[in-house]
Amino acid sequence: MRPDDANIAGNVHGGTILKMIEEAGAIISTRHCNSQAGEPCVAALARVERTDFLSPMCIGEVANVSAEITYTSRHSVEVQVNVMSENILTGAKKVTNKATLWYVPLSLKNVNKVVEVPPIQYARKEQEDEGKKRYEEQKLDRLETKQRNGDVILPVINPDRQTKEPHTVSYSQSSLIHLVGPSDCTLLGFVHGGVTMKLMDEVAGIVAARHCKTNIVTASVDAINFHEKIKKGCVITVSGRMTFTSNKSMEIEVFVDADPFVDEPRERYRAVSAFFTYVSLSKEGKPLPVPQLLTETEDEKRRFEEGKGRYLQTKAKRQAQMQQAAQQ
């Protein structure tokens, strides 16, 4: 990890790690989908399950990313990716991330055609049954998320923050506009999922830093749903806003909207959506209290309560896992 991979405190950006995770997932999925005779294809990212950043990675450490296919349906691939950091001076290693990604194989001849996925062999019948259950759950959640995507974040360009109250949603709300070029894209001319996630993390990080004015790091990312492909030549607007704060964490909602820019009559559309969670750290790397979010409108209050529900649900799930681990 080099200095340009990290923030000013030396912690590697969450978006950089997400990009590495997606690259590993795309490689193993594409290899598998082309492992048998058939129509050549490229695996496209459809969804990333909730991803926790278990331990920070720092400048000078070596990242080791490993990927394994854990389930296949007729038209999708589930990939488990693990990230480990290594201090090459001491040899110390630690797990920093575990992520589950879903890919669909798109034909090289027709980008709108999803080809069939070669099946994998399972060591036990239970593994296939568990994988099928995860597949059905993510499929339902993707559908529900897409139905909620009528919400809009208006882009913020050069706002006068001196006229806004600190710790409000409007004060920290941020946007980034990016023209999709060839280096951002796959062989099919669509944006790499990792490129999109890196931009999303950058915007979420700006929102968190503006709210706290301290060193901040990505703690987790809720499920990232890729609703539609983003084509080369599109102008994408990545927008983020604070939705919820607990004592020591912040939830930021991030949308990616795409505007076809070259030879496309289509109007703007919602391409990706997710919730990022950040924590504030002291110079010693210890968690700091987070300024509480000041909600001003009914919509902001509603989003705050929804974020609180997600926070309590995640907290309860984590406590249950810890109790289960203690009993084993």
XYZ file of C-alpha atoms in Angstrom:
328
model
C 0.000 0.000 0.000
C 1.398 3.385 -1.052
C 0.697 6.906 0.213
C -1.725 7.612 -2.641
C -3.834 4.639 -1.435
C -4.411 6.191 2.003
C -5.733 9.232 3.819
C -3.622 11.843 5.590
C -3.468 9.658 8.727
C -2.000 6.719 6.804
C -5.131 4.534 6.793
C -5.872 2.919 3.424
C -9.102 4.199 1.854
C -12.028 1.807 2.108
C -12.720 2.429 -1.570
C -9.222 1.229 -2.497
C -9.856 -2.037 -0.660
C -13.321 -2.416 -2.206
C -11.760 -1.966 -5.650
C -9.232 -4.756 -4.965
C -12.024 -7.009 -3.692
C -14.082 -6.450 -6.828
C -11.131 -7.062 -9.140
C -10.506 -10.440 -7.492
C -14.186 -11.337 -7.727
C -14.423 -10.328 -11.376
C -11.345 -12.376 -12.324
C -12.453 -15.620 -10.676
C -16.056 -15.251 -11.906
C -15.026 -14.556 -15.488
C -12.603 -17.493 -15.455
C -15.275 -19.845 -14.157
C -17.957 -18.674 -16.596
C -15.553 -19.306 -19.495
C -14.276 -22.654 -18.141
C -16.522 -24.690 -20.432
C -17.140 -24.498 -24.152
C -19.771 -21.900 -24.856
C -20.378 -18.253 -25.567
C -17.469 -16.025 -24.382
C -18.533 -13.716 -21.573
C -17.410 -11.257 -18.912
C -18.713 -11.339 -15.321
C -20.457 -8.115 -14.280
C -20.945 -7.137 -10.622
C -24.592 -7.164 -9.520
C -24.360 -6.870 -5.739
C -21.973 -6.712 -2.798
C -23.309 -7.977 0.528
C -22.651 -6.074 3.746
C -18.892 -5.708 4.174
C -17.213 -5.002 7.515
C -13.765 -3.441 7.753
C -12.425 -5.618 10.563
C -9.054 -3.928 10.932
C -7.445 -0.861 9.313
C -4.777 -1.331 6.669
C -1.849 1.087 6.623
C 0.737 2.486 4.238
C 3.626 0.061 3.743
C 1.588 -3.091 4.363
C 1.066 -5.737 1.694
C -2.521 -6.686 0.802
C -3.270 -10.333 0.017
C -6.650 -10.822 -1.669
C -8.069 -14.333 -2.137
C -11.341 -15.315 -3.806
C -13.454 -18.483 -3.887
C -16.687 -19.338 -5.696
C -19.176 -20.572 -3.100
C -22.423 -20.907 -5.091
C -23.710 -20.800 -8.653
C -27.248 -20.485 -9.917
C -28.198 -20.716 -13.562
C -27.279 -17.092 -14.252
C -25.255 -15.857 -11.268
C -22.093 -16.548 -9.284
C -21.490 -15.995 -5.575
C -17.884 -15.188 -4.656
C -16.346 -15.017 -1.188
C -13.328 -12.684 -0.983
C -10.943 -12.386 1.966
C -8.390 -9.615 2.418
C -5.339 -9.977 4.654
C -2.697 -7.377 5.397
C 0.938 -8.228 6.096
C 3.561 -6.113 7.785
C 6.627 -7.080 5.752
C 8.997 -5.830 8.475
C 7.582 -7.970 11.294
C 5.733 -10.651 9.309
C 2.553 -9.975 11.297
C -0.646 -10.758 9.399
C -4.268 -9.851 10.065
C -7.619 -10.253 8.325
C -8.978 -6.851 7.334
C -12.028 -7.695 5.210
C -14.419 -10.464 4.244
C -16.877 -9.813 1.437
C -19.522 -11.663 -0.549
C -20.173 -10.555 -4.141
C -22.663 -11.633 -6.800
C -21.848 -11.575 -10.520
C -23.793 -12.235 -13.712
C -22.013 -13.287 -16.952
C -22.717 -11.038 -19.956
C -22.079 -12.191 -23.500
C -19.225 -10.523 -25.368
C -21.355 -10.577 -28.515
C -24.507 -9.123 -26.922
C -24.079 -7.135 -23.692
C -27.789 -7.452 -22.890
C -27.641 -11.251 -22.897
C -26.926 -13.141 -19.669
C -25.325 -16.489 -20.434
C -25.600 -19.658 -18.365
C -23.121 -20.331 -15.565
C -21.276 -23.680 -15.368
C -22.257 -25.430 -12.098
C -19.742 -26.101 -9.359
C -19.294 -29.246 -7.276
C -20.236 -28.970 -3.600
C -18.499 -30.927 -0.880
C -21.821 -31.330 0.944
C -25.470 -31.051 -0.086
C -25.963 -28.562 2.765
C -23.566 -26.126 1.067
C -25.762 -26.017 -2.021
C -28.925 -25.576 0.054
C -27.378 -22.756 2.091
C -26.142 -21.078 -1.092
C -29.583 -21.270 -2.669
C -31.091 -19.643 0.414
C -28.563 -16.780 0.212
C -29.320 -16.422 -3.498
C -33.070 -16.069 -2.908
C -32.532 -13.572 -0.073
C -30.246 -11.288 -2.106
C -32.552 -11.494 -5.106
C -35.501 -10.313 -2.999
C -33.484 -7.539 -1.357
C -32.235 -6.255 -4.723
C -35.823 -6.035 -5.941
C -36.968 -4.180 -2.805
C -34.040 -1.761 -3.004
C -34.738 -0.999 -6.652
C -38.334 -0.156 -5.795
C -37.139 2.389 -3.200
C -34.916 4.176 -5.681
C -37.272 7.019 -6.482
C -35.496 9.174 -3.906
C -33.280 11.949 -5.226
C -30.226 13.761 -3.898
C -29.752 17.048 -5.706
C -26.086 17.544 -6.667
C -24.240 20.040 -4.504
C -21.803 22.197 -6.439
C -19.750 24.807 -4.533
C -22.267 25.312 -1.693
C -21.909 28.245 0.691
C -21.350 26.241 3.851
C -20.958 29.367 5.955
C -24.693 29.945 5.612
C -25.492 26.392 6.757
C -25.622 25.057 10.288
C -22.839 22.551 11.158
C -23.919 18.950 11.780
C -27.027 19.262 9.615
C -27.626 17.064 6.569
C -27.292 19.998 4.161
C -23.962 21.090 5.673
C -22.085 17.859 4.916
C -23.991 16.717 1.819
C -21.550 16.255 -1.070
C -21.423 15.320 -4.753
C -18.830 14.216 -7.278
C -19.227 14.324 -11.065
C -17.150 11.942 -13.183
C -16.953 11.315 -16.928
C -16.616 7.580 -17.557
C -13.565 6.890 -19.708
C -12.055 3.739 -21.273
C -9.776 3.089 -18.288
C -12.850 2.829 -16.034
C -14.457 0.091 -18.115
C -14.500 -3.631 -18.771
C -14.061 -5.305 -22.160
C -17.771 -4.707 -22.750
C -17.458 -0.933 -22.293
C -19.219 -0.789 -18.910
C -17.790 0.579 -15.682
C -15.931 -1.801 -13.367
C -17.881 -2.247 -10.132
C -14.710 -1.522 -8.164
C -14.277 1.862 -9.854
C -17.820 2.830 -8.901
C -17.395 1.668 -5.295
C -14.153 3.626 -4.930
C -15.894 6.828 -6.041
C -18.786 6.118 -3.672
C -16.417 5.657 -0.749
C -14.656 8.931 -1.604
C -17.925 10.854 -1.485
C -19.078 9.122 1.704
C -15.700 9.912 3.282
C -16.033 13.609 2.400
C -19.493 13.701 3.993
C -18.186 12.038 7.163
C -15.112 14.307 7.364
C -17.200 17.448 6.914
C -19.531 16.315 9.687
C -16.744 15.419 12.178
C -13.725 17.430 11.030
C -11.513 14.571 12.275
C -9.767 11.546 10.800
C -12.450 9.128 9.624
C -12.314 5.550 8.326
C -14.804 3.210 6.680
C -16.256 0.797 9.253
C -18.680 -1.112 7.032
C -20.683 -0.954 3.842
C -24.252 -2.162 3.682
C -25.342 -4.141 0.639
C -24.324 -2.342 -2.579
C -26.834 -2.945 -5.352
C -25.892 -2.390 -8.986
C -29.279 -1.744 -10.545
C -28.162 -0.909 -14.077
C -24.948 -0.882 -16.095
C -23.034 2.363 -16.609
C -21.699 2.744 -20.129
C -18.474 4.352 -21.319
C -19.129 8.011 -22.110
C -21.738 8.470 -19.369
C -21.461 11.300 -16.872
C -22.081 9.922 -13.396
C -23.067 11.944 -10.358
C -22.131 10.343 -7.039
C -24.070 11.988 -4.206
C -23.904 11.354 -0.478
C -25.823 12.573 2.559
C -25.747 11.814 6.272
C -28.761 9.772 7.377
C -27.982 8.646 10.935
C -25.451 9.043 13.745
C -24.961 6.936 16.851
C -22.519 7.818 19.626
C -19.521 6.557 17.627
C -20.657 5.935 14.047
C -22.181 7.694 11.049
C -24.357 6.262 8.283
C -24.104 7.916 4.857
C -26.466 7.139 1.987
C -24.787 7.205 -1.428
C -26.459 7.206 -4.837
C -24.884 6.944 -8.279
C -26.927 8.467 -11.110
C -25.862 8.134 -14.737
C -26.459 10.574 -17.599
C -25.854 9.089 -21.063
C -23.576 11.641 -22.701
C -22.562 10.281 -26.099
C -25.079 9.191 -28.770
C -27.684 8.165 -26.185
C -31.215 9.608 -26.031
C -31.881 8.060 -22.618
C -32.563 10.227 -19.558
C -30.725 10.087 -16.221
C -31.181 6.851 -14.279
C -30.255 5.408 -10.882
C -27.384 2.958 -11.320
C -26.092 2.099 -7.819
C -27.110 2.695 -4.202
C -25.660 1.812 -0.779
C -25.186 2.871 2.833
C -21.656 3.441 4.172
C -20.809 3.513 7.879
C -17.845 5.549 9.151
C -16.184 6.065 12.504
C -14.160 9.001 13.782
C -10.642 8.317 15.101
C -8.198 10.220 17.282
C -4.524 10.652 16.360
C -3.868 7.488 18.357
C -6.440 5.561 16.323
C -9.022 5.409 19.125
C -12.754 5.895 18.381
C -14.053 9.388 19.086
C -17.619 10.499 19.879
C -19.514 11.609 16.772
C -21.408 14.932 16.698
C -25.103 14.140 16.617
C -26.959 14.794 13.361
C -29.384 17.718 13.440
C -32.456 16.810 11.376
C -34.475 19.700 9.964
C -37.151 18.232 7.682
C -39.675 15.414 7.998
C -37.801 13.418 5.340
C -34.544 13.788 7.263
C -36.251 12.648 10.480
C -37.763 9.647 8.659
C -34.378 8.661 7.199
C -32.796 9.054 10.642
C -35.297 6.612 12.189
C -34.772 4.156 9.333
C -31.003 4.399 9.858
C -31.473 3.858 13.586
C -33.421 0.684 12.808
C -30.589 -0.623 10.597
C -28.036 0.263 13.284
C -29.936 -1.563 16.051
C -30.525 -4.564 13.808
C -26.819 -4.822 12.963
C -25.861 -4.354 16.623
C -28.225 -7.130 17.727
C -26.916 -9.453 15.019
C -23.302 -8.777 16.031
C -24.077 -9.464 19.708
C -25.804 -12.728 18.796
C -22.761 -13.801 16.780
C -20.444 -12.982 19.678
C -22.583 -15.008 22.090
C -22.650 -17.916 19.683
C -18.869 -17.793 19.286
C -18.399 -17.687 23.064
C -20.520 -20.827 23.483
C -18.528 -22.825 20.921
